[in-house]
Coordinates of C-alpha atoms in Angstrom, one line a residue:
M1 CA 117.3 55.0 -193.7
A2 CA 120.3 54.7 -196.0
H3 CA 123.4 52.7 -195.5
R4 CA 126.6 53.5 -197.3
R5 CA 129.0 50.8 -198.6
R6 CA 132.2 51.4 -200.4
H7 CA 133.5 48.8 -203.0
Q8 CA 136.9 48.8 -204.7
H9 CA 136.8 46.9 -208.0
E10 CA 139.7 45.5 -209.9
D11 CA 139.3 48.0 -212.7
E12 CA 140.3 50.7 -210.3
T13 CA 136.9 52.3 -210.5
V14 CA 135.6 53.5 -207.2
V15 CA 131.9 52.7 -206.7
F16 CA 129.6 54.3 -204.2
E17 CA 126.4 52.4 -203.7
L18 CA 123.4 53.9 -201.8
V19 CA 120.8 51.3 -200.7
D20 CA 117.4 52.6 -199.9
T21 CA 115.7 50.4 -197.2
A22 CA 112.3 52.2 -197.3
S23 CA 109.3 49.8 -197.2
E24 CA 107.9 51.2 -200.5
P25 CA 109.3 53.2 -203.3
P26 CA 108.4 56.9 -203.4
R27 CA 105.3 57.8 -205.4
D28 CA 105.6 59.8 -208.6
A29 CA 109.3 58.8 -209.0
T30 CA 110.5 58.0 -212.4
G31 CA 112.7 55.0 -213.3
P32 CA 114.3 54.0 -216.6
D33 CA 111.2 52.1 -217.8
G34 CA 108.6 54.6 -216.6
P35 CA 107.1 55.7 -213.3
V36 CA 107.9 53.9 -210.1
G37 CA 105.0 53.6 -207.8
E38 CA 101.6 51.8 -207.6
D39 CA 101.4 51.2 -211.4
V40 CA 104.7 49.5 -211.4
A41 CA 103.8 47.3 -208.4
D42 CA 100.6 46.2 -210.0
A43 CA 102.5 45.1 -213.1
A44 CA 104.6 42.6 -211.1
G45 CA 103.8 39.0 -210.8
P46 CA 101.8 37.7 -207.8
G47 CA 103.8 37.8 -204.6
E48 CA 106.6 39.3 -206.4
A49 CA 107.9 42.8 -206.0
P50 CA 108.9 44.7 -209.1
A51 CA 112.6 44.6 -209.9
D52 CA 113.2 48.3 -209.2
A53 CA 111.3 48.0 -206.0
R54 CA 113.3 44.9 -205.0
R55 CA 116.5 46.8 -205.7
S56 CA 116.0 50.5 -205.6
S57 CA 119.7 51.3 -205.0
R58 CA 121.4 53.9 -207.3
R59 CA 125.0 53.2 -208.3
R60 CA 127.4 56.0 -209.1
T61 CA 131.0 55.4 -210.4
V62 CA 133.8 57.9 -210.0
P63 CA 137.0 57.3 -212.0
R64 CA 140.3 57.5 -210.2
W65 CA 141.4 60.3 -212.5
A66 CA 138.4 62.4 -211.3
L67 CA 139.4 62.0 -207.7
V68 CA 143.0 63.0 -208.6
A69 CA 141.7 66.0 -210.6
G70 CA 139.5 67.0 -207.7
A71 CA 142.5 66.8 -205.2
L72 CA 144.6 68.8 -207.6
G73 CA 141.8 71.4 -207.9
I74 CA 141.7 71.8 -204.1
V75 CA 145.5 72.2 -204.1
G76 CA 145.2 74.7 -206.9
V77 CA 142.5 76.7 -205.0
L78 CA 144.7 76.7 -201.9
F79 CA 147.7 77.7 -203.9
T80 CA 145.8 80.5 -205.6
G81 CA 144.5 81.7 -202.2
A82 CA 148.0 81.7 -200.8
R83 CA 149.3 83.6 -203.8
L84 CA 146.5 86.2 -203.6
H85 CA 147.1 86.6 -199.9
S86 CA 150.8 87.1 -200.5
Q87 CA 150.0 89.7 -203.2
H88 CA 147.7 91.5 -200.8
L89 CA 150.3 91.6 -198.1
E90 CA 152.9 92.9 -200.6
A91 CA 150.5 95.6 -201.8
Q92 CA 149.7 96.6 -198.3
R93 CA 153.4 96.8 -197.5
V94 CA 154.5 98.9 -200.5
A95 CA 151.7 101.3 -199.8
A96 CA 152.9 101.9 -196.2
P97 CA 155.7 104.3 -195.2
G98 CA 159.1 102.8 -195.9
G99 CA 157.6 99.6 -197.4
L100 CA 159.8 97.8 -199.9
L101 CA 159.7 94.8 -202.2
P102 CA 161.9 91.9 -201.1
M103 CA 165.5 92.9 -200.6
S104 CA 167.3 89.9 -199.1
T105 CA 170.8 90.7 -200.5
A106 CA 172.9 93.8 -200.6
P107 CA 171.4 96.1 -203.2
A108 CA 173.1 97.4 -206.3
S109 CA 172.0 100.1 -208.7
L110 CA 169.3 98.7 -211.1
W111 CA 169.1 101.9 -213.1
S112 CA 170.5 105.4 -212.9
A113 CA 169.5 108.8 -214.4
P114 CA 171.1 112.2 -214.2
A115 CA 169.9 114.7 -211.6
D116 CA 171.2 118.2 -211.0
V117 CA 173.1 118.6 -207.8
G118 CA 170.7 121.2 -206.5
S119 CA 167.6 119.2 -207.3
T120 CA 165.4 117.3 -204.8
L121 CA 163.8 113.9 -204.9
L122 CA 160.1 113.6 -204.0
A123 CA 157.6 110.8 -204.0
W124 CA 154.2 111.3 -205.6
D125 CA 152.2 108.1 -205.3
D126 CA 153.9 105.7 -207.7
L127 CA 156.2 108.4 -209.3
A128 CA 159.7 109.5 -208.4
L129 CA 159.9 113.3 -208.9
V130 CA 163.2 115.0 -209.6
V131 CA 162.5 118.7 -208.8
G132 CA 165.0 121.4 -209.8
D133 CA 164.7 123.5 -213.0
G134 CA 161.3 122.0 -213.5
V135 CA 159.9 118.5 -212.7
R136 CA 160.8 115.2 -214.2
A137 CA 158.6 112.2 -213.3
L138 CA 160.3 108.8 -213.3
D139 CA 159.0 105.3 -213.0
P140 CA 160.6 104.1 -209.8
A141 CA 160.9 100.5 -211.0
T142 CA 162.5 101.2 -214.4
G143 CA 163.8 104.8 -214.4
E144 CA 161.7 105.5 -217.5
V145 CA 160.7 109.2 -217.9
R146 CA 156.9 109.3 -217.6
W147 CA 156.8 113.1 -218.3
Q148 CA 158.8 116.3 -217.9
A149 CA 157.6 119.8 -217.1
D150 CA 160.0 122.7 -217.7
L151 CA 159.0 125.3 -215.2
G152 CA 162.1 127.4 -214.9
T153 CA 164.6 127.8 -212.2
A154 CA 164.2 127.2 -208.4
T155 CA 161.2 125.0 -208.8
Q156 CA 159.8 123.8 -205.5
C157 CA 156.8 121.4 -205.2
G158 CA 154.7 120.2 -202.4
D159 CA 154.8 116.6 -201.2
P160 CA 151.3 115.2 -201.5
E161 CA 152.3 111.8 -200.0
R162 CA 153.5 113.4 -196.8
A163 CA 150.5 115.7 -196.7
G164 CA 148.3 112.7 -196.3
E165 CA 145.3 114.2 -198.1
E166 CA 143.6 112.1 -200.9
R167 CA 142.4 115.2 -202.7
W168 CA 146.0 116.2 -203.4
S169 CA 147.0 113.1 -205.2
D170 CA 145.5 114.2 -208.6
Q171 CA 147.4 117.4 -208.9
L172 CA 150.8 118.7 -208.0
V173 CA 151.3 122.4 -206.9
C174 CA 154.7 123.9 -207.5
L175 CA 156.3 127.3 -206.9
A176 CA 158.7 128.3 -209.6
G177 CA 160.9 131.2 -210.6
E178 CA 163.3 133.6 -208.9
A179 CA 162.4 135.6 -205.8
D180 CA 161.2 138.6 -207.8
A181 CA 159.1 136.7 -210.4
R182 CA 157.6 133.6 -208.7
E183 CA 154.7 131.7 -210.0
V184 CA 152.4 129.0 -208.8
V185 CA 152.1 126.2 -211.3
V186 CA 149.6 123.3 -211.0
L187 CA 150.3 120.1 -212.9
D188 CA 148.1 117.1 -213.5
R189 CA 149.0 113.5 -213.4
D190 CA 150.4 113.7 -216.9
G191 CA 152.6 116.7 -216.2
E192 CA 150.3 119.1 -218.0
V193 CA 149.9 122.7 -216.7
V194 CA 146.3 123.1 -215.6
A195 CA 146.7 126.4 -213.7
Q196 CA 149.3 129.2 -213.4
R197 CA 149.4 132.6 -211.6
S198 CA 152.0 135.1 -210.4
V199 CA 152.7 135.4 -206.7
D200 CA 152.1 139.0 -205.5
A201 CA 154.5 139.5 -202.5
D202 CA 157.5 141.4 -201.5
P203 CA 160.4 139.2 -202.5
T204 CA 162.7 140.6 -199.8
D205 CA 160.3 139.5 -197.0
L206 CA 158.6 136.4 -198.4
A207 CA 159.3 133.0 -197.1
A208 CA 157.0 130.7 -198.9
T209 CA 156.3 127.1 -199.6
V210 CA 153.5 125.1 -201.3
F211 CA 151.7 122.6 -199.1
G212 CA 149.4 120.3 -201.0
D213 CA 147.1 122.8 -202.7
L214 CA 147.9 125.7 -200.4
L215 CA 150.5 128.4 -200.8
V216 CA 151.9 129.6 -197.4
S217 CA 153.7 132.8 -197.0
A218 CA 155.3 134.5 -194.0
T219 CA 156.1 138.2 -194.0
R220 CA 157.6 140.5 -191.4
L221 CA 155.5 143.5 -190.4
G222 CA 156.7 147.1 -189.9
E223 CA 160.0 148.7 -190.7
P224 CA 163.3 146.9 -190.2
V225 CA 165.0 147.8 -187.0
P226 CA 168.8 148.3 -187.3
V227 CA 170.9 146.0 -185.2
E228 CA 174.3 147.0 -183.9
K229 CA 177.2 144.8 -184.7
L230 CA 177.5 142.1 -182.0
D231 CA 181.1 140.9 -181.7
E232 CA 181.0 139.2 -178.3
V233 CA 177.7 137.4 -178.3
Q234 CA 178.1 134.0 -176.7
V235 CA 175.8 131.1 -177.0
A236 CA 175.5 129.0 -173.8
A237 CA 176.2 125.4 -174.8
L238 CA 173.6 123.8 -172.6
T239 CA 170.7 126.3 -172.3
G240 CA 170.9 128.0 -175.7
E241 CA 170.5 131.4 -174.1
I242 CA 172.1 134.3 -175.8
D243 CA 173.8 136.8 -173.4
G244 CA 173.3 140.5 -174.2
L245 CA 171.1 140.0 -177.2
A246 CA 167.6 140.5 -175.8
S247 CA 168.3 144.1 -174.8
R248 CA 169.6 145.1 -178.2
L249 CA 167.3 143.1 -180.6
R250 CA 163.6 143.6 -181.2
P251 CA 162.4 141.2 -183.9
R252 CA 159.2 142.1 -185.9
D253 CA 155.9 140.4 -185.8
V254 CA 155.1 138.0 -188.7
R255 CA 151.9 137.7 -190.8
V256 CA 151.2 134.1 -192.0
V257 CA 148.8 133.8 -194.9
F258 CA 147.4 130.6 -196.4
E259 CA 146.1 131.0 -199.9
D260 CA 144.3 128.6 -202.3
A261 CA 147.3 128.0 -204.6
R262 CA 145.1 128.1 -207.8
S263 CA 142.9 131.1 -207.2
G264 CA 145.0 133.1 -204.7
E265 CA 142.0 133.4 -202.4
V266 CA 143.0 133.8 -198.7
V267 CA 142.0 130.8 -196.7
E268 CA 143.5 131.8 -193.3
E269 CA 145.6 134.7 -192.0
T270 CA 147.4 134.8 -188.6
V271 CA 149.8 137.3 -187.0
L272 CA 152.5 135.8 -184.8
E273 CA 153.8 138.2 -182.2
A274 CA 157.6 138.3 -181.9
G275 CA 159.4 137.8 -178.6
G276 CA 160.7 135.0 -176.3
D277 CA 163.4 132.7 -177.6
L278 CA 166.0 134.5 -179.7
T279 CA 168.3 131.6 -180.5
A280 CA 167.0 131.5 -184.1
C281 CA 168.3 135.1 -184.6
V282 CA 171.9 134.1 -184.4
V283 CA 173.9 132.0 -186.9
V284 CA 177.2 130.7 -185.4
N285 CA 179.9 129.5 -187.8
D286 CA 183.2 127.8 -187.0
G287 CA 182.7 127.5 -183.3
L288 CA 182.4 131.1 -182.0
D289 CA 184.7 132.7 -184.5
S290 CA 182.0 134.0 -186.8
I291 CA 178.6 135.1 -185.5
E292 CA 175.9 136.6 -187.6
V293 CA 172.6 138.2 -186.4
E294 CA 169.6 137.8 -188.7
P295 CA 166.6 139.6 -187.1
D296 CA 164.3 139.0 -190.1
R297 CA 165.2 135.3 -190.6
L298 CA 162.1 133.2 -191.4
D299 CA 161.6 129.6 -192.4
V300 CA 158.5 127.8 -193.5
S301 CA 158.6 124.0 -193.3
Q302 CA 156.2 121.2 -193.5
G303 CA 155.6 118.0 -191.6
P304 CA 153.2 115.1 -192.3
A305 CA 150.2 117.2 -191.6
T306 CA 151.5 120.5 -190.3
I307 CA 153.1 123.8 -191.4
R308 CA 155.8 125.2 -189.1
V309 CA 156.7 128.9 -189.3
S310 CA 159.9 129.7 -187.4
G311 CA 162.5 132.4 -187.3
C312 CA 164.0 135.1 -185.2
G313 CA 161.7 135.5 -182.2
V314 CA 158.7 133.8 -183.7
G315 CA 157.3 130.3 -184.0
G316 CA 153.9 128.8 -184.8
T317 CA 152.4 125.5 -185.9
F318 CA 149.4 125.3 -188.3
G319 CA 147.1 122.5 -189.3
L320 CA 146.0 121.3 -192.8
D321 CA 143.3 124.0 -193.0
G322 CA 145.7 126.9 -192.1
R323 CA 144.4 127.4 -188.6
P324 CA 147.0 127.8 -185.9
F325 CA 147.2 125.5 -182.9
E326 CA 146.5 127.4 -179.7
G327 CA 149.6 128.5 -177.8
G328 CA 151.9 126.8 -180.3
E329 CA 151.9 123.7 -178.1
V330 CA 151.3 121.2 -180.9
Q331 CA 154.5 120.2 -182.4
E332 CA 153.4 117.3 -184.6
V333 CA 150.2 116.2 -186.3
R334 CA 149.7 112.8 -187.8
P335 CA 146.5 112.0 -189.8
L336 CA 144.8 108.6 -189.0
G337 CA 142.0 108.8 -191.6
D338 CA 138.3 109.7 -191.3
G339 CA 139.3 113.1 -190.0
K340 CA 141.1 111.7 -187.0
V341 CA 144.5 112.9 -186.1
V342 CA 147.2 112.4 -183.5
L343 CA 148.3 115.6 -181.8
T344 CA 151.6 115.6 -180.0
G345 CA 152.5 118.7 -177.8
S346 CA 155.8 120.2 -177.0
Q347 CA 156.0 118.1 -173.8
G348 CA 155.6 114.9 -175.7
R349 CA 152.0 114.2 -174.7
S350 CA 149.8 112.8 -177.5
T351 CA 146.0 112.8 -177.9
V352 CA 143.8 111.4 -180.7
V353 CA 141.1 113.9 -181.8
D354 CA 138.3 113.8 -184.3
A355 CA 137.6 116.2 -187.1
A356 CA 135.9 118.6 -184.7
G357 CA 138.9 118.6 -182.3
E358 CA 137.1 116.5 -179.7
T359 CA 139.5 114.2 -177.8
L360 CA 138.8 110.5 -178.6
W361 CA 141.8 109.0 -176.7
D362 CA 144.4 110.3 -174.2
P363 CA 147.0 107.5 -173.7
D364 CA 148.9 109.6 -171.1
G365 CA 152.1 109.4 -173.1
T366 CA 153.8 109.9 -176.5
I367 CA 152.3 107.8 -179.3
L368 CA 155.3 106.5 -181.2
E369 CA 154.9 106.4 -184.9
P370 CA 157.2 103.9 -186.7
M371 CA 159.5 105.3 -189.4
A372 CA 158.6 102.3 -191.6
S373 CA 155.8 99.7 -191.5
D374 CA 154.5 96.7 -193.4
G375 CA 151.0 98.2 -193.4
T376 CA 149.9 96.7 -190.0
A377 CA 151.1 99.4 -187.7
D378 CA 147.6 100.5 -186.8
A379 CA 146.9 97.1 -185.2
T380 CA 149.2 97.8 -182.3
T381 CA 150.0 101.3 -180.9
L382 CA 153.1 101.8 -178.8
V383 CA 153.1 104.6 -176.2
S384 CA 156.0 105.9 -174.2
K385 CA 155.5 107.7 -170.9
P386 CA 156.2 111.5 -171.5
G387 CA 159.5 112.8 -170.3
S388 CA 160.8 109.2 -169.8
V389 CA 161.6 107.9 -173.2
I390 CA 164.9 106.6 -172.0
N391 CA 164.0 105.2 -168.5
G392 CA 160.2 105.2 -168.5
A393 CA 157.6 102.7 -169.4
L394 CA 156.6 101.5 -172.8
R395 CA 153.0 100.3 -173.2
A396 CA 151.2 98.6 -176.1
F397 CA 147.5 99.0 -177.0
D398 CA 145.4 97.0 -179.5
S399 CA 143.3 98.5 -182.3
D400 CA 140.4 99.1 -179.8
R401 CA 142.9 100.9 -177.5
E402 CA 142.8 98.2 -174.9
P403 CA 146.1 97.6 -173.1
L404 CA 148.2 94.6 -174.3
W405 CA 151.3 94.8 -172.2
S406 CA 153.7 97.2 -170.4
S407 CA 157.5 97.2 -170.2
G408 CA 159.6 99.1 -167.7
D409 CA 162.2 99.9 -170.4
G410 CA 161.6 103.1 -172.3
V411 CA 162.0 103.5 -176.0
W412 CA 163.3 106.5 -177.8
Q413 CA 162.1 105.7 -181.3
V414 CA 160.3 103.0 -183.3
L415 CA 162.3 102.3 -186.5
V416 CA 160.2 99.5 -188.0
Q417 CA 156.9 97.9 -187.0
T418 CA 155.5 94.8 -188.7
A419 CA 152.6 92.4 -187.8
G420 CA 154.6 90.7 -185.0
T421 CA 157.8 92.7 -184.4
A422 CA 158.8 96.2 -183.6
V423 CA 162.4 97.4 -184.0
V424 CA 163.0 100.2 -181.5
V425 CA 165.8 102.4 -180.3
R426 CA 166.3 101.7 -176.6
S427 CA 169.4 103.7 -175.8
P428 CA 172.1 102.7 -176.4
D429 CA 170.8 99.6 -178.4
V430 CA 168.5 98.7 -181.2
V431 CA 166.1 96.1 -180.0
G432 CA 163.6 93.7 -181.6
I433 CA 160.4 93.4 -179.5
D434 CA 157.6 90.8 -179.8
L435 CA 154.5 92.9 -180.2
T436 CA 152.2 90.2 -178.7
T437 CA 154.0 89.9 -175.4
G438 CA 156.5 92.8 -175.2
D439 CA 159.4 90.3 -174.8
E440 CA 162.8 91.3 -176.1
L441 CA 163.6 89.1 -179.2
W442 CA 167.1 90.4 -179.9
T443 CA 169.5 93.3 -179.4
T444 CA 172.2 94.9 -181.5
E445 CA 174.4 97.8 -180.7
S446 CA 173.5 101.1 -182.3
P447 CA 176.3 102.9 -184.1
E448 CA 178.6 104.7 -181.6
D449 CA 179.8 107.3 -184.1
G450 CA 176.6 107.9 -186.0
F451 CA 172.8 107.9 -185.9
I452 CA 169.9 106.4 -187.7
D453 CA 168.0 108.9 -189.8
A454 CA 165.8 106.6 -192.0
A455 CA 164.2 103.2 -191.9
Y456 CA 162.5 100.8 -194.3
T457 CA 161.2 97.2 -194.3
D458 CA 160.6 94.5 -196.9
G459 CA 158.6 92.4 -194.4
T460 CA 161.5 90.2 -193.3
H461 CA 164.2 92.8 -192.6
A462 CA 164.6 96.1 -190.9
I463 CA 166.7 98.3 -193.2
V464 CA 168.2 101.6 -191.8
R465 CA 170.4 104.4 -193.0
I466 CA 173.2 105.2 -190.6
L467 CA 174.9 108.6 -190.9
R468 CA 178.4 109.1 -189.5
Y469 CA 180.0 112.5 -188.9
R470 CA 183.6 113.1 -188.2
E471 CA 185.3 116.5 -187.8
S472 CA 186.6 117.6 -191.1
E473 CA 190.1 119.0 -191.7
S474 CA 188.8 121.1 -194.5
D475 CA 189.6 124.8 -194.4
D476 CA 186.6 125.7 -196.6
P477 CA 183.9 127.1 -194.3
S478 CA 181.2 126.3 -196.9
T479 CA 182.0 122.5 -196.4
P480 CA 182.8 122.3 -192.7
W481 CA 182.3 118.5 -192.7
G482 CA 184.2 117.9 -196.0
S483 CA 184.1 114.3 -197.2
D484 CA 183.8 112.9 -193.7
V485 CA 180.0 112.4 -193.8
T486 CA 179.2 108.8 -194.7
A487 CA 176.0 107.0 -195.2
T488 CA 175.5 103.2 -194.9
L489 CA 172.4 101.0 -195.4
V490 CA 172.2 98.1 -193.0
A491 CA 169.7 95.3 -193.0
W492 CA 168.8 93.3 -189.8
D493 CA 166.8 90.1 -189.9
L494 CA 163.5 90.7 -188.1
A495 CA 163.5 87.3 -186.6
D496 CA 166.9 87.3 -184.8
G497 CA 168.6 90.6 -185.4
S498 CA 171.4 89.2 -187.4
R499 CA 173.0 91.4 -190.0
A500 CA 171.8 90.3 -193.5
W501 CA 173.8 92.8 -195.5
S502 CA 175.2 96.4 -195.5
V503 CA 176.2 98.7 -198.3
R504 CA 177.8 102.1 -198.3
L505 CA 176.2 105.0 -200.2
T506 CA 178.4 107.3 -202.2
D507 CA 177.1 110.5 -200.8
G508 CA 176.6 111.2 -197.1
Y509 CA 175.2 114.6 -197.8
G510 CA 172.3 113.4 -199.9
D511 CA 168.8 113.0 -198.5
A512 CA 167.7 109.6 -197.3
P513 CA 166.5 107.2 -200.0
L514 CA 162.7 107.1 -200.6
A515 CA 160.5 104.0 -200.7
I516 CA 158.4 104.7 -203.7
D517 CA 155.9 102.0 -204.7
G518 CA 158.1 99.4 -203.2
S519 CA 161.3 100.6 -204.9
L520 CA 164.2 102.2 -202.9
V521 CA 165.2 105.3 -204.9
V522 CA 168.1 107.5 -203.9
K523 CA 169.7 110.7 -205.2
Q524 CA 173.4 111.1 -204.8
E525 CA 176.3 112.7 -206.6
G526 CA 174.3 114.2 -209.4
T527 CA 172.3 111.0 -210.2
V528 CA 169.1 109.4 -209.1
S529 CA 168.9 105.6 -209.1
R530 CA 167.0 102.6 -207.8
L531 CA 168.7 100.2 -205.3
G532 CA 167.6 96.6 -205.4

């Protein structure tokens, strides 16, 4: 058995002495003068134990500087671990929708580059794309031009980030050229053209868009049916019904074709039968003073994981593979990874299904996806009871879909969700909610004369864009709102809801800023810039 004694010497050397009280030294051990054992014992004088046997303790000295260095090493390891953890959280945040680098004070323009008024701003992984007469790829942090592809006029490119498919991140598919000479152009990560082909379609009937690596076109079938001039059509303000139109308008069916953008091979083809709601057939300008009927109107738009074809008398929602959702009931599809998706129907009921379409979870409500997250939104899922988003219950579930808590106050929208807080719209207020308990942390009034159309987070703030519309006095019908559209960025502290800062953007008509690799990039008044 060993006893431990600690001695402090005057020379500030710390000595640890281990005293072995065993009755005899271990055999085959080796000491400074040779083996320690029977041979050593025999060499001792009569009745006298060998010196090493009498005192078999081993003394080790540790200088003070070594202890200090060890302590500093531990501190260094802890500091390095904390720094790595912080870097991990930051990387997780900037990779999430709306995730930003720290933005504790009112942002100013860090760089600015020209952008045509008609161009659009897109995010492609860590690149900011300015798409107009071609594509210009900018570094979102510095504004440096990474590459430029001159593709001609009216260039339109898919949005791989929103599409949510990993296989689309290596190449960008664009549709370029005028209506009678359109081409599909495929660019690689360096902006080099790797594939190009002409689009064979009637330019008068084609409504097309690129969606990841698919080209989607919608075409009316049959001959156009003349429509008599309708001078007295009225649009009911509440129901949206159009009196007298159904008896005089017969919109045509629509063929929707999904092609492989590179080869032109047809992936899926569907015919949408026309009929039903005709509100999309009528364009009303300046109140009811100017009414136009567009029986062949068609629009093809994309969501996070859907294509929506809509127009006069027709409507349909399609998945990533081009297959239509039965009955057109699915209004939104959100990919979760591993082939799992959230399907939300027209009545606001969500289900989680696997790649084969089998239902994995039916939460009996609408799964609320946050507009912005710090990368931890999957840990807690918020569900609102369908049809009761204002007055119904709000429920929270953990990552195993086990219930956490329930609140009797309904939520309209989740703006920001972080590890511990959700910032939601609970009409008429914006509310911070503790995700662990469901308790209300703070409340701030939502804008009375505007609405929130975008949200972001830097981990400590909820940052939103507020649009305000006021009736314009302009006589120009092409700009009915004139200069009375304003956009303001407002940051609320996640902890207490206090306003950290606000800044007015110069162009209320511009699209919402994009969070690209942690940078907030905005296009306005003929420029694209980073705010920070």
